[in-house]
Tab-separated table of C-alpha atoms in Angstrom:
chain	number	residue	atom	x	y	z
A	1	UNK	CA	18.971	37.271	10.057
A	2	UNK	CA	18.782	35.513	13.494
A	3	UNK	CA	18.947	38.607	15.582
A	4	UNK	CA	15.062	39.758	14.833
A	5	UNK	CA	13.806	36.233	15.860
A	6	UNK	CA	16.072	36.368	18.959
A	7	UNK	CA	14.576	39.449	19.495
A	8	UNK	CA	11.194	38.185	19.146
A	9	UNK	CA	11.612	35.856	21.736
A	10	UNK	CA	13.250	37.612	23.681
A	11	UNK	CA	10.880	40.334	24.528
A	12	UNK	CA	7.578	38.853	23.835
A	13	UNK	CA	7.947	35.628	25.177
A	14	UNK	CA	10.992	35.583	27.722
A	15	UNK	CA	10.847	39.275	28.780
A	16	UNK	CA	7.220	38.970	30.262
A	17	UNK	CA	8.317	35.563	32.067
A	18	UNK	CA	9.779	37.922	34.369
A	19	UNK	CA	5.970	39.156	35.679
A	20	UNK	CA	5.800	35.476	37.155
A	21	UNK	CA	8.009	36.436	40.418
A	22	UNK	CA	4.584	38.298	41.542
A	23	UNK	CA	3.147	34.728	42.314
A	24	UNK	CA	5.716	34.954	45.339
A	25	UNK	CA	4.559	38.602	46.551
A	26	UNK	CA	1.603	40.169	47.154
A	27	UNK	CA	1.278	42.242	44.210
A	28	UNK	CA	0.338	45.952	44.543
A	29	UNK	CA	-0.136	47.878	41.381
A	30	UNK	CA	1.086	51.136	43.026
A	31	UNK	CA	4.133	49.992	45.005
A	32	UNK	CA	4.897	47.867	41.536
A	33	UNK	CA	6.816	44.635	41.587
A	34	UNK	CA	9.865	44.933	43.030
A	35	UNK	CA	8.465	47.206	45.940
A	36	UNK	CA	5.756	44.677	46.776
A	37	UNK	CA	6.159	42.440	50.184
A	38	UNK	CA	7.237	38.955	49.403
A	39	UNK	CA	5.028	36.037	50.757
A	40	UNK	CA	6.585	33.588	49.878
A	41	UNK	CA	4.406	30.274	48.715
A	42	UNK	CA	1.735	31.629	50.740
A	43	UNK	CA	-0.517	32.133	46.941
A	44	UNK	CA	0.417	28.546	46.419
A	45	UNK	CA	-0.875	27.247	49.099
A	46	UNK	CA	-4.236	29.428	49.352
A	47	UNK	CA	-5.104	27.892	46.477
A	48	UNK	CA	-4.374	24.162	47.216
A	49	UNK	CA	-6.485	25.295	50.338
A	50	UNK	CA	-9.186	26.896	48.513
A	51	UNK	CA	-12.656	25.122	48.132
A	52	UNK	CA	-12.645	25.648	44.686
A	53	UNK	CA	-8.745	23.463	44.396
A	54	UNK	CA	-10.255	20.195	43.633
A	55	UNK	CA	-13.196	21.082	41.383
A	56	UNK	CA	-11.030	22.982	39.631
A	57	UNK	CA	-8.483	20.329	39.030
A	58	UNK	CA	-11.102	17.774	38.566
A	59	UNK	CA	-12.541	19.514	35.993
A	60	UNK	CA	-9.541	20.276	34.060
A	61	UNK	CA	-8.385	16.844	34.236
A	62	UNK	CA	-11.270	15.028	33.605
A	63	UNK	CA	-12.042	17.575	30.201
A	64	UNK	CA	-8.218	16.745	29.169
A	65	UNK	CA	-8.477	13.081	29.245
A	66	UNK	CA	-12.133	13.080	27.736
A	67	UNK	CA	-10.180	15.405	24.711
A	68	UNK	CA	-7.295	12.858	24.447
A	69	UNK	CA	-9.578	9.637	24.139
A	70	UNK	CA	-12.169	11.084	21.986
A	71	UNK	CA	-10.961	14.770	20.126
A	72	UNK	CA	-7.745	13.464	19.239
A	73	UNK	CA	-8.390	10.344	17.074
A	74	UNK	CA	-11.099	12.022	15.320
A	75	UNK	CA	-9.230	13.911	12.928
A	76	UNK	CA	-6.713	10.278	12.461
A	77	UNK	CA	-10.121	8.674	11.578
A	78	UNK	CA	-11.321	11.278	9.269
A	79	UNK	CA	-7.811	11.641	7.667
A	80	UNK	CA	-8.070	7.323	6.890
A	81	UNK	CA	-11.475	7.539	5.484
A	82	UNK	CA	-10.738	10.128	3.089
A	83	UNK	CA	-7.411	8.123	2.115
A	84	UNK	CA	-9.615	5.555	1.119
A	85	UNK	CA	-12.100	7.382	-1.093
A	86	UNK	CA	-11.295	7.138	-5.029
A	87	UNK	CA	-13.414	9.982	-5.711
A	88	UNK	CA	-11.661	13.296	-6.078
A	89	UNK	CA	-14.845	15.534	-6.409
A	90	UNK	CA	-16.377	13.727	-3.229
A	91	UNK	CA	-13.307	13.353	-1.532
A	92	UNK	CA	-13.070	17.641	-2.108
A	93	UNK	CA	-16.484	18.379	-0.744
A	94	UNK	CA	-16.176	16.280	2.408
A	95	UNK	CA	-12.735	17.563	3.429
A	96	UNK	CA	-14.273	21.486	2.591
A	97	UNK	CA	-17.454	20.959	4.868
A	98	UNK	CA	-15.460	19.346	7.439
A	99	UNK	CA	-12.997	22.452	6.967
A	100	UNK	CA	-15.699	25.024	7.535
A	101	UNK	CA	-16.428	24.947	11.421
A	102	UNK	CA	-12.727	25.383	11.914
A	103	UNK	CA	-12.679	29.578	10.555
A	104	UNK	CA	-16.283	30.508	12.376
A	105	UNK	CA	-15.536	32.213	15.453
A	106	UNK	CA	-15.553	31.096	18.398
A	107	UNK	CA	-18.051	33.614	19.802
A	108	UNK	CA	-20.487	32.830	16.981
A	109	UNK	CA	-19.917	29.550	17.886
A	110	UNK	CA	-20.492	29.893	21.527
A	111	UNK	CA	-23.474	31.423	19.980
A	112	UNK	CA	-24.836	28.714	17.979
A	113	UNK	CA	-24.137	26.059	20.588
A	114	UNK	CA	-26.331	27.918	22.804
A	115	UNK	CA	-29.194	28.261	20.225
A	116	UNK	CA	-28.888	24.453	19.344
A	117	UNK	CA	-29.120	23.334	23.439
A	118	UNK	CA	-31.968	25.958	24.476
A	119	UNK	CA	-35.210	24.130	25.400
A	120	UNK	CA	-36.761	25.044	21.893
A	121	UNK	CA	-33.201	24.566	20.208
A	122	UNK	CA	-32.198	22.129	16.801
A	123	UNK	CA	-30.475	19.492	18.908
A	124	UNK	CA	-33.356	19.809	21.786
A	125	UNK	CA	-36.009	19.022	19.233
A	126	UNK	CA	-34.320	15.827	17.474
A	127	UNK	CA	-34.050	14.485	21.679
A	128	UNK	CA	-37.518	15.245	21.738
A	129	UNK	CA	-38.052	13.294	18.731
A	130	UNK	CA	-36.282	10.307	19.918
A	131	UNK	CA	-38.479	9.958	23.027
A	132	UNK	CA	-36.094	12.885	25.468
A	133	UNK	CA	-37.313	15.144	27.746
A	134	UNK	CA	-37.566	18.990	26.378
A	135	UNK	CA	-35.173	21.014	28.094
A	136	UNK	CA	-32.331	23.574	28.016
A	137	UNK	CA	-29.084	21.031	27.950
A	138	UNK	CA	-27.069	24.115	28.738
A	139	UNK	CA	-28.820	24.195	31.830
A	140	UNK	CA	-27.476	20.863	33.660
A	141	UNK	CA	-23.679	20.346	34.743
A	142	UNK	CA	-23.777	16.499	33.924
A	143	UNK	CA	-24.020	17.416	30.115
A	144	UNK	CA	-21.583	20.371	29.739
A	145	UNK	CA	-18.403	17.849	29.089
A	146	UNK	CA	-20.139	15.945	25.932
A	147	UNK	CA	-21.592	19.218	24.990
A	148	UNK	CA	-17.604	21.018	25.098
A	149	UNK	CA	-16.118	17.963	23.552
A	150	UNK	CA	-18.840	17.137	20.825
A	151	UNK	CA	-18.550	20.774	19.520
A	152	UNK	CA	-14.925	20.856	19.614
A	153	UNK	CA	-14.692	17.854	17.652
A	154	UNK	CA	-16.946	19.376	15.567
A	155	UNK	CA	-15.421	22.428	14.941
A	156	UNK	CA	-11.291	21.000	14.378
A	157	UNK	CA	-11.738	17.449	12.717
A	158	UNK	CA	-11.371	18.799	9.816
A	159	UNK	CA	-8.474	21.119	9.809
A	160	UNK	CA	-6.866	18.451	12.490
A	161	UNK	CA	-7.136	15.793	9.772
A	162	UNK	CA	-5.077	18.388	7.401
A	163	UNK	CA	-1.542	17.178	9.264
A	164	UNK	CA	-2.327	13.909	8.719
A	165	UNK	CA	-3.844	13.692	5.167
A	166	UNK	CA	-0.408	15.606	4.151
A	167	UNK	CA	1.221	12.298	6.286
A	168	UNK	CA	-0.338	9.928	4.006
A	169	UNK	CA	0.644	11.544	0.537
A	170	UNK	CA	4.167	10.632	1.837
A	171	UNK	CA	3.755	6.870	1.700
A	172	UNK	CA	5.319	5.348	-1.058
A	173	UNK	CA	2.436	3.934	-3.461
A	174	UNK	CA	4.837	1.299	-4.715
A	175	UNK	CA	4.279	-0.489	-0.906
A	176	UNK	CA	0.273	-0.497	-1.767
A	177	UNK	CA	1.050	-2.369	-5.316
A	178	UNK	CA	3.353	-5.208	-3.486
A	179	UNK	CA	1.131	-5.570	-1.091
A	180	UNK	CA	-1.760	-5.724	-3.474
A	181	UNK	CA	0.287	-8.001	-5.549
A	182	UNK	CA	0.767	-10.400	-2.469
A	183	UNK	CA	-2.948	-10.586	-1.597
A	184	UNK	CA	-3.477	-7.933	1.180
A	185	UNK	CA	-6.830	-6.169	1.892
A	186	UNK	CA	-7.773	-2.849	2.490
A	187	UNK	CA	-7.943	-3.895	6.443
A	188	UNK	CA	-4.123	-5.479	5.915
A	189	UNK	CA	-2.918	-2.320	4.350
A	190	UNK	CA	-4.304	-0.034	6.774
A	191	UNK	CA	-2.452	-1.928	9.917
A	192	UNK	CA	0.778	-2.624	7.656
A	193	UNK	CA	1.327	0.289	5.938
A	194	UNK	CA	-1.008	2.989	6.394
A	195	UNK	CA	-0.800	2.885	10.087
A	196	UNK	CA	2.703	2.687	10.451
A	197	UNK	CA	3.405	5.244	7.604
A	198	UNK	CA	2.198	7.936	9.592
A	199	UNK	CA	2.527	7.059	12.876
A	200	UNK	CA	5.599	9.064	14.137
A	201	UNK	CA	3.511	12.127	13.135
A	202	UNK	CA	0.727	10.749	15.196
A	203	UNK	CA	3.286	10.274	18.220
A	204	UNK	CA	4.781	13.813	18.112
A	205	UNK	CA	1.190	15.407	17.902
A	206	UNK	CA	0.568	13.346	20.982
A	207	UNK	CA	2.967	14.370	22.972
A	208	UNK	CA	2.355	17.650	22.154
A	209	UNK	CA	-1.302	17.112	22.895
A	210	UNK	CA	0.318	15.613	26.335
A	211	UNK	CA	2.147	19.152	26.942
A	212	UNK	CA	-1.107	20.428	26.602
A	213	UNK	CA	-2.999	18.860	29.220
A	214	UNK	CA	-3.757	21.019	31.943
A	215	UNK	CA	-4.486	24.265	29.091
A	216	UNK	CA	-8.639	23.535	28.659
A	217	UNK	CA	-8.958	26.680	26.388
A	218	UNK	CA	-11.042	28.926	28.815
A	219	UNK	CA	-12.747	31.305	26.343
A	220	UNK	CA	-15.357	28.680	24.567
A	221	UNK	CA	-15.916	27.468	28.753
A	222	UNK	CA	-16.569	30.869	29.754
A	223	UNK	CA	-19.011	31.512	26.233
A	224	UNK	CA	-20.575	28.348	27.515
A	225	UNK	CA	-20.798	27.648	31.451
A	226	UNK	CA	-23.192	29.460	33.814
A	227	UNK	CA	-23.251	28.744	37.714
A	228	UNK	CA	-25.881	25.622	37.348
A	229	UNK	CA	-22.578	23.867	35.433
A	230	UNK	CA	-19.832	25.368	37.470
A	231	UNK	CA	-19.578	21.946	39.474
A	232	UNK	CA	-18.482	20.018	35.835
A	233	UNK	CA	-17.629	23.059	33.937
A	234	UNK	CA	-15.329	25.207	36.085
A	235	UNK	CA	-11.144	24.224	35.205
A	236	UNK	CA	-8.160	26.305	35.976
A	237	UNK	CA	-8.330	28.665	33.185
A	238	UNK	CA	-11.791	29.698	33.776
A	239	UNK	CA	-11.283	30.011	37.808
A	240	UNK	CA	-7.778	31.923	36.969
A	241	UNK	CA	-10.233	34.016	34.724
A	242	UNK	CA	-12.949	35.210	36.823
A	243	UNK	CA	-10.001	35.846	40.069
A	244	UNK	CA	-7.699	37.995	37.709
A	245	UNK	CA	-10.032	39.590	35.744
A	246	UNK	CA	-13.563	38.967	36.480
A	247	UNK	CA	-13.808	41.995	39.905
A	248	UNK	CA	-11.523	40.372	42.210
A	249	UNK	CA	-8.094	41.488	40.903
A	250	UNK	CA	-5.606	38.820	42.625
A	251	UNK	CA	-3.293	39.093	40.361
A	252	UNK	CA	-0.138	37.551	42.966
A	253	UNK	CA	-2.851	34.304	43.271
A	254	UNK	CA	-4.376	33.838	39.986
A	255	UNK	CA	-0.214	34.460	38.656
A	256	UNK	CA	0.898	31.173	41.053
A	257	UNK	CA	-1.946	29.533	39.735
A	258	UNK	CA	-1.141	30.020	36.334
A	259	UNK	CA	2.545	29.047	37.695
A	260	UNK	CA	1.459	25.595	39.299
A	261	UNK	CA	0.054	24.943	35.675
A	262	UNK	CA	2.528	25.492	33.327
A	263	UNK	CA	4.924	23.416	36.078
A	264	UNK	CA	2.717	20.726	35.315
A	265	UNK	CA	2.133	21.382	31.927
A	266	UNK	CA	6.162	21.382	31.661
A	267	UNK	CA	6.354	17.608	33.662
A	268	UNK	CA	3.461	16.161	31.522
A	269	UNK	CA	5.418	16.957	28.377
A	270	UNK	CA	8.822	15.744	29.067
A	271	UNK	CA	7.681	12.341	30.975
A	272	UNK	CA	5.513	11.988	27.946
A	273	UNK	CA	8.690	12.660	25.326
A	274	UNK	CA	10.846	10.678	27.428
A	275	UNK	CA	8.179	7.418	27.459
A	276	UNK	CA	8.163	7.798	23.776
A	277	UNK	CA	11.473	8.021	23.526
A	278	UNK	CA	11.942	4.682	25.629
A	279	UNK	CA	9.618	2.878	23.753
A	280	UNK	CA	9.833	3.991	20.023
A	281	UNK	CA	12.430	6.144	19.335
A	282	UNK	CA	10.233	8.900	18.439
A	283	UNK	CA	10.312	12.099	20.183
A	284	UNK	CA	10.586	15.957	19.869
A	285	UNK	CA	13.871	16.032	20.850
């Protein structure tokens, strides 16, 4: 039974790691990889070189971090409001609405995002309302990072919060009776039980998270950014994008940049499992 999964992973997600030894040649579709000259880290270091190295990184960085301190908790919030609401009906609609953003596409998403932040757009006229200026918010870099993470929060909180709700149903109710028995609060419970009950889960979706950092999905930027929000809205997928595919073809760069991101990728994820590790004994591995 093992030997189709082996084979699984062997050709569709180790075989192709062997296309990654073009980030160390310069690449020529005709002479094929093997027959290609080898350049050593020359791709590497064109692109720590390149103009475009620190906006890039900036970018990605700054959108990661932003995603961490505000995307993440959201579902965790959502999941401990609905744990607190008595009403099954109510409690049903909520976590259904909230559910819905999460199976649009992302295209008709890009989409809608666009019609809301156009100068005569839903969002534009409630700024108007409250005393803002009328414009297209699309249009400016310094609002494309509240607009990507705002939508995105939008769009998963509700099937984030899924993980977590299914955490929750876990904890013993017997520790909500003593502890209602002994006087404790709804604020007393939270911290004590609530909090605690599901935190390993929270931990390991963290670290995950962690392992994620430097991976800004680069479809919904692309649906989204134009060249007036390239200086906040351009990160590493986007840039490895428009090199690889977008008319210019470097396949040998855009590859080591792809390379010098996963390397990263890799380092965030086991410094993260190992601090965990260290300080709570909860880790993926």
């Amino acid at each position: 039974m093992l030997i189709p999964v082996i084979a699984y992973y062997a050709i569709f997600h180790y075989g192709p790691m062997y296309g990654a030894i073009i980030a160390f040649k310069q690449f020529n579709i005709a002479s094929g990889i093997w027959d290609s000259p080898w350049v050593g880290f020359q791709n590497f270091k064109d692109f720590f070189e390149s103009f475009y190295f620190w906006r890039v990184l900036r970018n990605t960085v700054l959108i990661s971090v932003y995603q961490l301190l505000f995307a993440f908790p959201a579902p965790i919030i959502l999941a401990l409001l609905l744990n607190e609401i008595s009403k099954k009906w109510f409690k049903k609609i909520v976590q259904t609405i909230s559910y819905m953003p999460h199976f649009i596409s992302l295209v008709v998403v890009g989409g809608m995002i666009t019609q809301f932040m156009a100068r005569d757009g839903f969002i534009t006229d409630i700024i108007v309302w409250f005393g803002g200026e009328r414009t297209a918010l699309l249009a400016h870099a310094e609002n494309f990072r509240t607009i990507f993470i705002s939508s995105g929060i939008w769009q998963q909180i509700g099937w984030g919060s899924i993980i977590y709700l299914a955490a929750l149903s876990g904890i013993n109710p017997e520790q909500y009776e003593a502890a209602t028995v002994d006087g404790a609060g709804r604020l007393r419970k939270l911290w004590n039980i609530t909090l605690p009950g599901i935190m390993p889960v929270i931990v390991i979706l963290f670290i995950m998270q962690v392992g994620h950092m430097m991976d800004v999905g680069f479809e919904k930027v692309i649906l989204l950014y134009n060249p007036n929000t390239y200086e906040t809205a351009d990160v590493i997928n986007s840039f490895v994008y428009r090199k690889g595919l977008g008319g210019s073809f470097e396949y040998s760069f855009t590859t080591a940049v792809g390379l010098f991101q996963s390397i990263i990728n890799f380092t965030l994820l086991i410094s993260a499992n190992f601090i965990s590790r260290k300080l709570n004994e909860t880790s993926l591995w």
